[in-house]
């Protein structure tokens, strides 16, 4: 929370005023920063095991103020102060921002920018050329004398979660996106498989229709051949009928001549009878 370290801590005591606050669990740290700590629940822990802590009184010289000059938290970008004066943005970097936020007790910087405070005459410029090689304040160099203007004052916001938490969150988001992508791929595959089955069945139906159409064509060709033969037979029957008609006509002519001959024969016979 911005203190430089602890003087002492005790356990095994009880609150003088009964509190209903739940027990968070056990904190294990492998380094002198909250980023090296992990919190785990411990159901066996009792209220008699509560920890009481005394922190050193020396706080970070850095602080954040809003447009009204009031101290604020880390959430948004606010004017950065060092011992009550502003910080010039020349040579200020992401390492510088991380170092400042860590010095105030946060895991690192969220964002920072250079700008002009609403009422710049309210503050002096305390630091200039804050150059950091890493994200720790011990790696930083700076100047207290300056020729900087308030147009380059640093505004900064600090993170409450460590980079590990951010990475875990991003990893979780990536895993969620991967799962969603996998589900979409499976759904598309299933949909494609069903569509492929439907298309395959449609192809089989079309193939059967083609086979039926081919058979119908063969039957139609055979019917055409039979019809052609029937036409040929009819034509022959017509030719025979025409010949029969011609024969009948000749028979009629012969019969007519026979009748004429018979008539003449009858006339001759009658004349012969008269002569006799």
Tab-separated table of C-alpha atoms in Angstrom:
chain	number	residue	atom	x	y	z
A	1	UNK	CA	0.000	0.000	0.000
A	2	UNK	CA	2.970	2.312	-0.451
A	3	UNK	CA	4.942	1.668	2.760
A	4	UNK	CA	8.562	0.647	2.485
A	5	UNK	CA	8.371	-2.455	4.684
A	6	UNK	CA	7.181	-3.913	7.991
A	7	UNK	CA	8.408	-3.329	11.532
A	8	UNK	CA	6.709	-6.306	13.163
A	9	UNK	CA	3.689	-8.543	12.975
A	10	UNK	CA	1.934	-10.764	15.486
A	11	UNK	CA	-0.695	-13.504	15.421
A	12	UNK	CA	-2.809	-15.374	17.935
A	13	UNK	CA	-4.623	-12.223	19.101
A	14	UNK	CA	-8.333	-11.384	18.769
A	15	UNK	CA	-10.147	-8.245	17.742
A	16	UNK	CA	-11.324	-6.357	20.803
A	17	UNK	CA	-14.512	-5.567	18.819
A	18	UNK	CA	-16.180	-8.687	17.407
A	19	UNK	CA	-16.016	-8.552	13.630
A	20	UNK	CA	-17.985	-10.544	11.051
A	21	UNK	CA	-15.231	-10.239	8.422
A	22	UNK	CA	-14.492	-13.621	6.801
A	23	UNK	CA	-11.042	-15.188	6.956
A	24	UNK	CA	-9.360	-14.778	3.548
A	25	UNK	CA	-6.844	-17.582	3.903
A	26	UNK	CA	-3.088	-18.053	3.958
A	27	UNK	CA	-0.613	-15.680	2.255
A	28	UNK	CA	2.744	-17.080	1.099
A	29	UNK	CA	5.435	-14.760	-0.323
A	30	UNK	CA	8.815	-15.652	-1.850
A	31	UNK	CA	9.989	-12.036	-2.256
A	32	UNK	CA	9.570	-8.543	-0.774
A	33	UNK	CA	6.776	-7.539	-3.171
A	34	UNK	CA	3.106	-8.442	-3.468
A	35	UNK	CA	3.827	-9.744	-6.976
A	36	UNK	CA	5.789	-12.584	-5.290
A	37	UNK	CA	2.826	-13.534	-3.058
A	38	UNK	CA	-0.011	-16.037	-3.441
A	39	UNK	CA	-3.274	-16.280	-1.510
A	40	UNK	CA	-4.859	-19.651	-0.743
A	41	UNK	CA	-7.931	-20.564	1.258
A	42	UNK	CA	-7.384	-22.504	4.471
A	43	UNK	CA	-10.549	-23.937	5.975
A	44	UNK	CA	-8.668	-24.985	9.106
A	45	UNK	CA	-7.656	-21.398	9.911
A	46	UNK	CA	-9.435	-19.889	12.930
A	47	UNK	CA	-10.050	-16.336	14.023
A	48	UNK	CA	-7.418	-16.750	16.740
A	49	UNK	CA	-4.836	-16.960	13.940
A	50	UNK	CA	-5.563	-13.495	12.541
A	51	UNK	CA	-2.449	-11.478	11.594
A	52	UNK	CA	-1.804	-7.959	12.895
A	53	UNK	CA	0.802	-5.880	11.044
A	54	UNK	CA	2.690	-2.658	11.762
A	55	UNK	CA	4.216	-0.907	8.721
A	56	UNK	CA	7.105	1.544	8.589
A	57	UNK	CA	6.028	5.152	8.530
A	58	UNK	CA	8.010	6.220	5.467
A	59	UNK	CA	5.720	6.345	2.419
A	60	UNK	CA	6.533	6.762	-1.267
A	61	UNK	CA	7.287	10.366	-2.302
A	62	UNK	CA	5.017	9.878	-5.323
A	63	UNK	CA	1.272	10.551	-5.324
A	64	UNK	CA	-1.594	11.234	-7.778
A	65	UNK	CA	-3.956	14.221	-7.751
A	66	UNK	CA	-7.032	15.131	-9.802
A	67	UNK	CA	-7.905	18.479	-11.421
A	68	UNK	CA	-8.909	19.842	-8.033
A	69	UNK	CA	-5.551	18.916	-6.508
A	70	UNK	CA	-7.038	16.177	-4.322
A	71	UNK	CA	-5.315	12.842	-3.820
A	72	UNK	CA	-6.820	10.074	-5.935
A	73	UNK	CA	-6.274	6.394	-6.638
A	74	UNK	CA	-4.676	4.628	-9.550
A	75	UNK	CA	-7.683	3.899	-11.748
A	76	UNK	CA	-7.493	6.813	-14.212
A	77	UNK	CA	-4.625	8.913	-15.524
A	78	UNK	CA	-3.924	11.692	-13.025
A	79	UNK	CA	-1.184	14.220	-12.470
A	80	UNK	CA	1.920	12.624	-10.945
A	81	UNK	CA	3.523	14.442	-8.007
A	82	UNK	CA	6.902	13.931	-6.328
A	83	UNK	CA	7.107	15.467	-2.850
A	84	UNK	CA	4.325	17.856	-3.855
A	85	UNK	CA	5.812	18.865	-7.227
A	86	UNK	CA	5.136	17.682	-10.782
A	87	UNK	CA	7.328	15.333	-12.836
A	88	UNK	CA	8.569	16.482	-16.248
A	89	UNK	CA	7.999	14.008	-19.062
A	90	UNK	CA	11.361	14.429	-20.792
A	91	UNK	CA	13.127	11.020	-20.988
A	92	UNK	CA	10.158	9.510	-19.115
A	93	UNK	CA	9.429	5.983	-20.415
A	94	UNK	CA	7.360	2.872	-19.747
A	95	UNK	CA	10.123	1.687	-17.403
A	96	UNK	CA	9.863	4.999	-15.563
A	97	UNK	CA	6.071	4.612	-15.261
A	98	UNK	CA	6.412	1.034	-13.925
A	99	UNK	CA	9.071	2.116	-11.435
A	100	UNK	CA	6.922	4.996	-10.116
A	101	UNK	CA	3.811	2.804	-9.730
A	102	UNK	CA	5.828	0.067	-8.004
A	103	UNK	CA	7.266	2.672	-5.645
A	104	UNK	CA	3.660	3.599	-4.732
A	105	UNK	CA	2.887	-0.056	-4.017
A	106	UNK	CA	1.230	-1.097	-7.278
A	107	UNK	CA	2.409	-3.951	-9.531
A	108	UNK	CA	3.118	-1.614	-12.434
A	109	UNK	CA	1.838	1.164	-14.702
A	110	UNK	CA	-1.349	0.975	-16.684
A	111	UNK	CA	-0.797	3.991	-18.945
A	112	UNK	CA	0.840	7.409	-18.917
A	113	UNK	CA	0.985	10.572	-21.008
A	114	UNK	CA	2.420	14.073	-21.026
A	115	UNK	CA	0.076	17.053	-20.691
A	116	UNK	CA	-0.735	20.328	-18.966
A	117	UNK	CA	-2.464	20.545	-15.597
A	118	UNK	CA	-5.543	22.751	-15.302
A	119	UNK	CA	-3.832	25.055	-12.836
A	120	UNK	CA	-0.072	24.561	-13.410
A	121	UNK	CA	0.982	27.444	-11.159
A	122	UNK	CA	-0.278	25.426	-8.165
A	123	UNK	CA	2.782	23.147	-8.295
A	124	UNK	CA	6.476	23.482	-8.878
A	125	UNK	CA	8.349	21.069	-11.128
A	126	UNK	CA	10.126	18.645	-8.776
A	127	UNK	CA	11.754	16.100	-11.111
A	128	UNK	CA	13.100	16.114	-14.651
A	129	UNK	CA	14.667	13.502	-16.962
A	130	UNK	CA	13.471	10.474	-15.002
A	131	UNK	CA	15.371	7.779	-16.915
A	132	UNK	CA	14.894	4.143	-15.804
A	133	UNK	CA	16.601	1.108	-17.310
A	134	UNK	CA	14.163	-1.351	-15.691
A	135	UNK	CA	10.793	-1.189	-13.986
A	136	UNK	CA	12.334	-0.707	-10.532
A	137	UNK	CA	13.040	2.702	-8.981
A	138	UNK	CA	16.549	1.628	-7.997
A	139	UNK	CA	17.501	1.653	-11.710
A	140	UNK	CA	16.323	5.245	-12.234
A	141	UNK	CA	18.260	8.476	-12.525
A	142	UNK	CA	16.691	11.951	-12.380
A	143	UNK	CA	17.380	15.651	-11.949
A	144	UNK	CA	15.833	18.092	-9.496
A	145	UNK	CA	17.042	21.134	-11.454
A	146	UNK	CA	15.265	21.681	-14.746
A	147	UNK	CA	14.382	23.958	-17.628
A	148	UNK	CA	11.112	22.088	-18.258
A	149	UNK	CA	7.630	23.570	-18.698
A	150	UNK	CA	4.304	22.373	-17.273
A	151	UNK	CA	3.183	21.352	-20.789
A	152	UNK	CA	5.289	18.198	-20.251
A	153	UNK	CA	3.884	17.205	-16.832
A	154	UNK	CA	3.388	13.428	-16.465
A	155	UNK	CA	-0.111	11.973	-16.006
A	156	UNK	CA	-0.178	8.304	-15.041
A	157	UNK	CA	-2.425	5.429	-13.972
A	158	UNK	CA	-1.269	2.296	-12.130
A	159	UNK	CA	-2.420	-1.297	-12.376
A	160	UNK	CA	-3.939	-3.203	-9.463
A	161	UNK	CA	-3.234	-6.636	-10.989
A	162	UNK	CA	0.203	-8.048	-11.636
A	163	UNK	CA	1.390	-8.904	-15.121
A	164	UNK	CA	0.991	-12.537	-14.166
A	165	UNK	CA	-2.697	-11.944	-13.447
A	166	UNK	CA	-3.039	-10.000	-16.681
A	167	UNK	CA	-1.323	-12.791	-18.563
A	168	UNK	CA	-3.555	-15.350	-16.864
A	169	UNK	CA	-6.606	-13.274	-17.805
A	170	UNK	CA	-5.387	-12.959	-21.386
A	171	UNK	CA	-4.550	-16.664	-21.374
A	172	UNK	CA	-8.058	-17.396	-20.116
A	173	UNK	CA	-9.513	-15.171	-22.798
A	174	UNK	CA	-7.336	-16.892	-25.404
A	175	UNK	CA	-8.421	-20.300	-24.115
A	176	UNK	CA	-12.055	-19.230	-24.215
A	177	UNK	CA	-11.609	-17.932	-27.764
A	178	UNK	CA	-9.890	-21.196	-28.733
A	179	UNK	CA	-12.751	-23.239	-27.243
A	180	UNK	CA	-15.323	-21.096	-29.031
A	181	UNK	CA	-13.363	-21.476	-32.277
A	182	UNK	CA	-13.173	-25.245	-31.777
A	183	UNK	CA	-16.914	-25.435	-31.114
A	184	UNK	CA	-17.585	-23.396	-34.272
A	185	UNK	CA	-15.300	-25.681	-36.292
A	186	UNK	CA	-17.072	-28.780	-34.933
A	187	UNK	CA	-20.484	-27.278	-35.682
A	188	UNK	CA	-19.401	-26.344	-39.200
A	189	UNK	CA	-17.972	-29.848	-39.683
A	190	UNK	CA	-21.210	-31.462	-38.470
A	191	UNK	CA	-23.270	-29.146	-40.640
A	192	UNK	CA	-21.008	-29.838	-43.610
A	193	UNK	CA	-21.213	-33.597	-42.935
A	194	UNK	CA	-25.006	-33.492	-42.852
A	195	UNK	CA	-25.086	-31.367	-45.973
A	196	UNK	CA	-22.635	-33.788	-47.626
A	197	UNK	CA	-24.898	-36.715	-46.729
A	198	UNK	CA	-27.921	-34.880	-48.131
A	199	UNK	CA	-25.996	-34.004	-51.300
A	200	UNK	CA	-24.839	-37.613	-51.634
A	201	UNK	CA	-28.433	-38.866	-51.332
A	202	UNK	CA	-29.559	-36.266	-53.879
A	203	UNK	CA	-26.814	-37.476	-56.245
A	204	UNK	CA	-28.000	-41.082	-55.821
A	205	UNK	CA	-31.591	-40.020	-56.558
A	206	UNK	CA	-30.440	-38.114	-59.656
A	207	UNK	CA	-28.438	-41.127	-60.829
A	208	UNK	CA	-31.516	-43.354	-60.430
A	209	UNK	CA	-33.612	-40.793	-62.312
A	210	UNK	CA	-31.007	-40.821	-65.108
A	211	UNK	CA	-31.143	-44.646	-65.275
A	212	UNK	CA	-34.962	-44.538	-65.436
A	213	UNK	CA	-34.781	-41.869	-68.135
A	214	UNK	CA	-32.311	-44.015	-70.137
A	215	UNK	CA	-34.663	-47.004	-69.898
A	216	UNK	CA	-37.584	-44.812	-70.965
A	217	UNK	CA	-35.521	-43.674	-73.958
A	218	UNK	CA	-34.742	-47.300	-74.878
A	219	UNK	CA	-38.458	-48.208	-74.635
A	220	UNK	CA	-39.368	-45.162	-76.724
A	221	UNK	CA	-36.809	-46.199	-79.366
A	222	UNK	CA	-38.251	-49.707	-79.455
A	223	UNK	CA	-41.791	-48.280	-79.735
A	224	UNK	CA	-40.573	-46.093	-82.611
A	225	UNK	CA	-39.105	-49.111	-84.370
A	226	UNK	CA	-42.375	-51.039	-83.913
A	227	UNK	CA	-44.357	-48.055	-85.174
A	228	UNK	CA	-42.039	-47.799	-88.194
A	229	UNK	CA	-42.601	-51.485	-88.955
A	230	UNK	CA	-46.372	-50.981	-88.572
A	231	UNK	CA	-46.163	-48.137	-91.069
A	232	UNK	CA	-44.268	-50.345	-93.483
A	233	UNK	CA	-46.937	-53.066	-93.078
A	234	UNK	CA	-49.707	-50.549	-93.666
A	235	UNK	CA	-47.914	-49.276	-96.752
A	236	UNK	CA	-47.654	-52.860	-98.075
A	237	UNK	CA	-51.336	-53.436	-97.286
A	238	UNK	CA	-52.162	-50.265	-99.242
A	239	UNK	CA	-50.069	-51.476	-102.160
A	240	UNK	CA	-51.840	-54.872	-102.072
A	241	UNK	CA	-55.205	-53.146	-101.864
A	242	UNK	CA	-54.298	-50.981	-104.862
A	243	UNK	CA	-53.277	-54.108	-106.819
A	244	UNK	CA	-56.509	-55.840	-105.792
A	245	UNK	CA	-58.435	-52.805	-106.992
A	246	UNK	CA	-56.616	-52.913	-110.308
A	247	UNK	CA	-57.362	-56.646	-110.651
A	248	UNK	CA	-61.003	-56.046	-109.738
A	249	UNK	CA	-61.155	-53.291	-112.362
A	250	UNK	CA	-59.703	-55.653	-115.005
A	251	UNK	CA	-62.133	-58.388	-113.923
A	252	UNK	CA	-64.958	-55.895	-114.349
A	253	UNK	CA	-63.701	-55.015	-117.821
A	254	UNK	CA	-63.437	-58.726	-118.725
A	255	UNK	CA	-66.925	-59.353	-117.350
A	256	UNK	CA	-68.227	-56.441	-119.412
A	257	UNK	CA	-66.575	-57.852	-122.541
A	258	UNK	CA	-67.959	-61.303	-121.693
A	259	UNK	CA	-71.410	-59.764	-121.392
A	260	UNK	CA	-70.985	-58.071	-124.772
A	261	UNK	CA	-69.815	-61.340	-126.313
A	262	UNK	CA	-72.723	-63.172	-124.740
A	263	UNK	CA	-75.104	-60.572	-126.076
A	264	UNK	CA	-73.664	-60.873	-129.584
A	265	UNK	CA	-73.760	-64.622	-129.284
A	266	UNK	CA	-77.420	-64.401	-128.309
A	267	UNK	CA	-78.131	-62.158	-131.324
A	268	UNK	CA	-76.345	-64.577	-133.691
A	269	UNK	CA	-78.196	-67.496	-132.202
A	270	UNK	CA	-81.503	-65.686	-132.685
A	271	UNK	CA	-80.670	-64.912	-136.318
A	272	UNK	CA	-79.666	-68.530	-136.929
A	273	UNK	CA	-82.951	-69.716	-135.475
A	274	UNK	CA	-84.878	-67.390	-137.777
A	275	UNK	CA	-83.014	-68.627	-140.809
A	276	UNK	CA	-83.607	-72.164	-139.838
